[in-house]
Coordinates of C-alpha atoms in Angstrom, one line a residue:
M1 CA 0.0 0.0 0.0
G2 CA 1.1 3.5 -0.6
P3 CA 1.9 6.2 2.0
P4 CA -0.9 7.5 4.0
D5 CA -2.8 10.6 2.8
P6 CA -1.6 13.6 4.7
Q7 CA -5.1 15.0 4.6
T8 CA -6.4 12.0 6.7
Q9 CA -3.3 11.2 8.7
K10 CA -3.6 12.0 12.4
P11 CA -1.3 14.9 13.2
I12 CA 1.5 15.1 15.7
L13 CA 0.6 17.8 18.2
I14 CA 3.3 19.8 19.9
I15 CA 2.2 21.8 22.9
G16 CA 4.5 24.7 23.5
A17 CA 6.9 26.5 21.2
G18 CA 9.9 26.4 23.6
V19 CA 13.3 24.9 23.0
S20 CA 12.2 21.3 22.9
G21 CA 8.9 21.9 21.1
L22 CA 10.4 23.9 18.2
L23 CA 13.4 21.5 18.0
L24 CA 11.1 18.5 17.7
A25 CA 9.2 20.4 14.9
Q26 CA 12.4 21.2 13.1
Y27 CA 13.6 17.5 13.4
L28 CA 10.3 16.3 11.9
R29 CA 10.8 18.8 9.0
K30 CA 14.3 17.5 8.6
T31 CA 13.0 13.9 8.2
G32 CA 10.8 14.9 5.3
S33 CA 7.9 13.3 7.1
Q34 CA 4.4 13.5 5.4
V35 CA 2.8 13.3 8.8
P36 CA 1.1 16.6 9.7
V37 CA 2.6 18.5 12.6
Q38 CA 0.8 21.3 14.5
V39 CA 2.6 23.5 17.1
F40 CA 0.5 25.2 19.8
E41 CA 1.8 28.2 21.8
R42 CA 0.0 30.4 24.2
D43 CA 2.1 33.6 23.5
A44 CA 1.7 35.6 20.3
D45 CA 5.4 36.4 19.9
L46 CA 8.7 36.3 21.7
A47 CA 8.1 39.6 23.5
T48 CA 4.6 38.8 25.0
R49 CA 6.0 37.8 28.4
G50 CA 9.4 39.5 28.0
L51 CA 12.5 37.9 26.6
G52 CA 13.1 35.7 29.6
W53 CA 16.4 34.4 30.9
G54 CA 19.5 33.7 28.9
L55 CA 20.3 30.0 28.5
T56 CA 23.6 28.2 28.4
L57 CA 24.1 25.3 26.0
H58 CA 27.1 23.1 26.5
W59 CA 27.0 19.2 26.4
S60 CA 23.8 19.2 24.3
L61 CA 25.3 21.0 21.3
P62 CA 26.1 17.8 19.3
A63 CA 22.5 16.7 19.9
L64 CA 21.2 20.1 18.8
R65 CA 23.2 19.9 15.6
S66 CA 22.1 16.4 14.8
L67 CA 18.4 17.3 15.2
L68 CA 18.3 20.6 13.2
P69 CA 18.0 20.8 9.4
E70 CA 21.3 21.8 7.8
D71 CA 20.1 25.2 6.8
L72 CA 19.6 26.1 10.5
V73 CA 22.8 24.4 11.6
A74 CA 24.6 26.8 9.2
R75 CA 22.9 29.7 11.0
L76 CA 23.8 28.8 14.5
P77 CA 26.6 31.4 14.6
E78 CA 23.9 34.1 14.3
A79 CA 22.9 33.1 17.9
Y80 CA 26.4 33.5 19.4
V81 CA 26.4 36.2 22.1
D82 CA 29.8 37.5 21.0
R83 CA 31.0 36.2 17.6
A84 CA 34.2 38.1 17.8
A85 CA 35.1 36.4 21.0
V86 CA 34.3 33.0 19.5
D87 CA 36.5 33.8 16.4
E88 CA 39.3 34.8 18.8
G89 CA 39.0 31.4 20.5
R90 CA 38.1 32.7 23.9
P91 CA 36.3 29.9 25.7
S92 CA 34.4 30.4 28.9
T93 CA 35.5 28.6 32.0
F94 CA 32.3 29.4 34.0
P95 CA 34.3 31.1 36.8
F96 CA 32.9 31.3 40.3
Y97 CA 33.9 34.3 42.5
D98 CA 33.7 35.4 46.1
L99 CA 31.7 38.6 45.7
S100 CA 32.9 39.9 49.0
T101 CA 36.6 39.7 48.1
G102 CA 36.8 39.4 44.3
E103 CA 38.8 36.1 44.7
L104 CA 38.4 33.5 42.0
K105 CA 37.2 30.4 43.9
A106 CA 36.8 27.9 41.1
K107 CA 36.4 27.3 37.4
T108 CA 33.8 24.8 36.3
P109 CA 35.1 22.3 33.8
T110 CA 33.4 22.6 30.4
A111 CA 32.0 20.2 28.5
S112 CA 8.5 11.1 43.6
S113 CA 5.9 13.5 44.6
H114 CA 3.5 14.9 42.1
E115 CA 3.9 18.4 43.5
K116 CA 6.6 20.8 42.6
Y117 CA 9.3 21.5 45.2
H118 CA 9.6 25.1 46.2
I119 CA 13.3 25.9 46.5
P120 CA 13.8 28.4 49.4
V121 CA 15.5 31.0 47.2
R122 CA 14.2 34.2 45.7
L123 CA 15.6 35.5 42.4
M124 CA 15.3 38.6 40.4
G125 CA 17.0 39.6 37.1
V126 CA 17.6 42.6 34.9
K127 CA 18.7 43.2 31.4
L128 CA 21.1 46.0 30.9
D129 CA 23.2 47.6 28.2
C130 CA 26.8 48.2 29.0
T131 CA 29.4 50.2 27.2
P132 CA 32.7 48.4 26.4
E133 CA 34.3 50.4 29.2
E134 CA 31.8 49.3 31.7
I135 CA 31.9 45.7 30.8
E136 CA 35.6 45.3 30.2
P137 CA 36.6 44.5 33.8
L138 CA 34.2 41.6 33.8
R139 CA 35.1 40.4 30.3
K140 CA 38.7 40.2 31.5
L141 CA 37.5 37.6 34.0
D142 CA 35.5 35.7 31.4
P143 CA 34.2 36.8 28.0
F144 CA 30.7 35.2 28.3
F145 CA 29.5 34.6 31.8
L146 CA 30.4 34.2 35.5
Q147 CA 28.8 33.6 38.8
G148 CA 29.7 34.3 42.4
A149 CA 28.4 34.3 46.0
A150 CA 29.3 36.7 48.8
S151 CA 31.1 34.9 51.6
Q152 CA 30.0 37.6 54.0
N153 CA 26.3 37.2 53.5
D154 CA 25.4 34.4 51.0
S155 CA 23.9 36.7 48.3
F156 CA 24.5 35.3 44.8
V157 CA 24.9 36.8 41.3
Y158 CA 25.0 35.4 37.8
F159 CA 26.1 37.6 35.0
S160 CA 26.1 36.8 31.3
V161 CA 26.6 38.6 27.9
L162 CA 23.5 38.2 25.7
D163 CA 24.7 40.1 22.6
A164 CA 27.9 42.0 21.6
P165 CA 27.8 45.2 19.5
S166 CA 30.1 43.6 16.9
N167 CA 27.4 41.0 16.0
T168 CA 25.3 43.3 13.8
P169 CA 26.0 46.3 11.6
E170 CA 23.6 48.3 13.9
G171 CA 25.8 47.4 16.9
N172 CA 23.2 48.2 19.6
G173 CA 24.5 51.7 19.9
G174 CA 28.0 50.3 20.6
K175 CA 26.8 48.6 23.8
Y176 CA 26.8 45.0 25.1
S177 CA 23.4 43.5 25.9
C178 CA 23.7 41.6 29.3
Q179 CA 21.7 40.1 32.0
M180 CA 22.3 40.1 35.7
V181 CA 20.5 37.6 38.0
V182 CA 20.7 38.1 41.8
S183 CA 19.3 35.7 44.3
W184 CA 19.2 35.3 48.1
P185 CA 18.1 32.6 50.6
I186 CA 14.6 32.6 52.1
R187 CA 15.6 32.5 55.8
D188 CA 15.4 34.5 59.0
G189 CA 18.5 36.5 59.8
F190 CA 19.7 36.8 56.2
F191 CA 21.3 40.2 55.6
N192 CA 20.7 41.1 59.3
Q193 CA 17.0 41.0 58.8
T194 CA 14.8 39.3 61.4
A195 CA 12.4 37.9 58.7
P196 CA 13.1 36.6 55.2
I197 CA 13.5 39.4 52.6
V198 CA 10.5 39.4 50.3
F199 CA 10.3 40.7 46.7
P200 CA 10.1 44.5 46.5
E201 CA 6.7 45.7 45.2
T202 CA 8.3 47.8 42.4
S203 CA 11.2 47.6 39.9
A204 CA 12.8 50.6 41.5
G205 CA 12.6 48.7 44.8
G206 CA 14.3 45.7 43.2
I207 CA 17.1 47.8 41.8
A208 CA 17.6 49.4 45.2
L209 CA 17.8 45.9 46.8
I210 CA 20.4 44.8 44.2
K211 CA 22.5 47.8 45.0
K212 CA 22.2 47.2 48.7
F213 CA 23.5 43.7 48.2
A214 CA 26.3 45.1 45.9
D215 CA 27.5 47.4 48.6
T216 CA 29.0 44.3 50.2
W217 CA 30.6 43.1 47.0
A218 CA 34.1 43.7 45.7
E219 CA 35.0 45.2 42.4
P220 CA 34.2 44.9 39.6
F221 CA 30.9 43.3 40.7
R222 CA 29.9 46.3 42.8
S223 CA 30.3 48.9 40.1
L224 CA 28.4 46.9 37.5
A225 CA 25.4 46.5 39.9
H226 CA 25.5 50.2 40.8
S227 CA 25.5 51.1 37.1
I228 CA 22.0 49.6 36.6
P229 CA 19.6 52.5 35.8
S230 CA 16.9 53.0 38.5
D231 CA 14.1 52.7 35.9
T232 CA 15.2 49.2 34.7
D233 CA 12.5 46.6 34.6
V234 CA 13.1 43.8 37.1
K235 CA 11.7 40.3 36.7
Y236 CA 11.0 38.3 39.8
L237 CA 11.0 34.5 40.0
E238 CA 10.1 32.0 42.7
L239 CA 12.0 28.8 42.1
Y240 CA 10.4 25.4 41.8
D241 CA 11.5 22.0 40.5
W242 CA 10.1 18.5 40.0
P243 CA 12.4 15.5 39.8
P244 CA 10.4 13.0 37.7
P245 CA 9.9 9.8 39.8
K246 CA 11.6 6.6 38.8
G247 CA 9.2 4.4 36.8
L248 CA 7.1 7.4 35.7
R249 CA 4.5 6.5 33.1
T250 CA 2.3 8.8 31.1
T251 CA -1.0 7.5 29.6
G252 CA -2.2 7.3 26.0
H253 CA -0.1 8.8 23.3
V254 CA 1.3 11.7 25.2
A255 CA 5.0 12.3 25.5
L256 CA 6.4 14.8 28.0
V257 CA 9.5 16.8 27.0
G258 CA 11.7 19.4 28.6
D259 CA 10.2 21.5 31.4
A260 CA 7.0 19.6 31.1
L261 CA 8.9 16.5 32.4
H262 CA 11.7 17.8 34.5
P263 CA 11.6 21.5 35.5
M264 CA 14.9 22.4 37.2
A265 CA 16.6 25.3 38.8
M266 CA 19.1 27.2 36.7
Y267 CA 22.2 27.0 39.0
R268 CA 23.9 24.4 36.8
G269 CA 22.7 25.8 33.5
E270 CA 21.4 22.4 32.3
G271 CA 17.7 22.7 31.7
A272 CA 17.8 23.6 28.1
N273 CA 20.5 21.0 27.4
H274 CA 18.3 18.2 28.8
A275 CA 15.4 19.5 26.8
I276 CA 17.4 19.2 23.6
V277 CA 18.6 15.7 24.4
D278 CA 15.0 14.8 25.3
V279 CA 14.1 15.5 21.7
L280 CA 17.0 13.4 20.5
D281 CA 15.8 10.5 22.6
L282 CA 12.3 11.0 21.4
A283 CA 13.5 11.0 17.8
E284 CA 15.4 7.8 18.3
L285 CA 12.9 5.8 20.3
V286 CA 9.4 7.1 19.5
I287 CA 9.2 9.1 16.3
P288 CA 10.2 6.2 14.0
H289 CA 6.9 4.5 15.1
L290 CA 5.0 7.6 13.9
L291 CA 6.8 7.9 10.6
R292 CA 6.4 4.5 9.1
G293 CA 5.6 4.8 5.4
T294 CA 2.8 2.3 4.9
E295 CA -0.5 1.7 6.6
S296 CA 0.3 -1.9 7.1
A297 CA 3.4 -0.9 9.1
H298 CA 1.5 1.5 11.4
P299 CA 2.4 0.9 15.0
T300 CA -0.1 -0.8 17.2
A301 CA -1.0 0.9 20.5
V302 CA 1.1 -1.7 22.3
D303 CA 4.1 -0.9 20.1
L304 CA 3.8 2.8 20.6
R305 CA 3.3 2.5 24.4
A306 CA 6.4 0.3 24.7
A307 CA 8.4 2.9 22.8
L308 CA 7.1 5.7 25.1
D309 CA 8.0 3.5 28.1
R310 CA 11.6 3.2 26.9
Y311 CA 11.7 6.9 26.2
E312 CA 10.5 7.8 29.7
D313 CA 12.9 5.4 31.4
R314 CA 15.8 6.9 29.5
V315 CA 14.9 10.5 30.2
V316 CA 14.0 10.0 33.9
G317 CA 17.3 8.1 34.4
R318 CA 19.2 11.0 32.9
A319 CA 17.1 14.0 34.1
R320 CA 16.1 13.0 37.7
P321 CA 19.7 13.3 39.0
A322 CA 20.1 16.6 37.1
V323 CA 17.0 18.1 38.8
L324 CA 18.2 17.1 42.2
A325 CA 21.8 18.2 41.6
S326 CA 20.5 21.6 40.3
R327 CA 18.4 21.9 43.5
Q328 CA 21.4 21.2 45.7
A329 CA 23.4 23.7 43.7
S330 CA 20.8 26.4 44.3
L331 CA 20.9 25.7 48.0
D332 CA 24.7 25.6 48.1
A333 CA 24.9 28.9 46.3
H334 CA 23.4 30.5 49.3
Q335 CA 25.4 28.8 52.0
W336 CA 29.0 29.7 51.6
A337 CA 30.4 26.9 53.8
R338 CA 29.0 24.3 51.4
I339 CA 30.7 25.7 48.3
N340 CA 33.6 23.4 47.4
D341 CA 34.7 21.2 44.5
K342 CA 32.2 18.5 45.5
S343 CA 29.2 20.8 45.4
P344 CA 27.0 20.5 42.3
L345 CA 27.3 24.2 42.0
L346 CA 30.9 23.8 40.8
S347 CA 31.2 20.2 39.6
R348 CA 31.5 19.2 36.0
R349 CA 28.5 19.6 33.8
A350 CA 27.6 16.3 32.1
M351 CA 24.7 14.6 30.3
N352 CA 24.7 11.6 32.6
L353 CA 25.4 12.7 36.1
A354 CA 26.2 10.4 39.0
F355 CA 24.4 12.1 41.9
D356 CA 23.7 10.4 45.2
E357 CA 20.2 11.4 46.4
S358 CA 21.3 10.7 50.0
D359 CA 23.6 13.7 49.6
M360 CA 20.7 16.2 49.4
M361 CA 20.9 18.8 52.1

């Protein structure tokens, strides 16, 4: 029998146009599949809810390249935050600093409840434009991003370059587009306050709080924080995660991918990487059952369910340790005594992580 009629073929529905959803759609385009694909997204465009947080991609890059059509692989350099730095061969070592003293503490090597867990950390972030002179002291430390915690008070900062003026002819007015993320623990006594510090009610209040934290930091971290304009928009975020339970099973013909399956804190920078490899695993284990060319070869419900079971086992085995390690990293980031080379905050980033759940704080 010939291939199924695309007009009558049941479509593949992708809910959410995030990293994993769009990557899966592009992979299906790459296969040349005749199976209809529909992508559903709640937001009208990228700016509906703001541009969000910058993502770090590292060990998932080979998977990303293998899933994307060649025309998009060729365009990946357009997404580099600083193409000139890449051309110069300046890699990032993801350095971690003591904000109180400015001392380099470490360089990170490259390369089952149904309720979400509320991580006792509050986080806020800003996007700022920096002149080359303003950002140069930090770019001397690392050309792309760095993180640090204050040994005096356990405040934390993550700084990253989002775009460099040399990337486009317009040059963003000669300025670097950057993000700064500041977080603190939800606990009594932090920053000499009797009760936990809550989110300020206004962006101006958020900027004032960032600068108050920065008063205790060393240079160049202090000056960068104090350069944030008082009218800058501040985004606030409560942190939650959900480690998928071992033996997790969905029902029917639904596959969970990315944040829908394993939302994690960003303190190891691995969420987007796992979402990409989820799509790779789905493409290897499940999608072939949906793309068979003849009706006689269409998968039975039993075949498809078995494929989904294998997919879920693989992803849970890979992502559950990552969620828990990221949670521990977020806790360690706000307890200076726990920051050492054994902490997930500083340990090597890897696709398949050995993390002992009994080590959770």
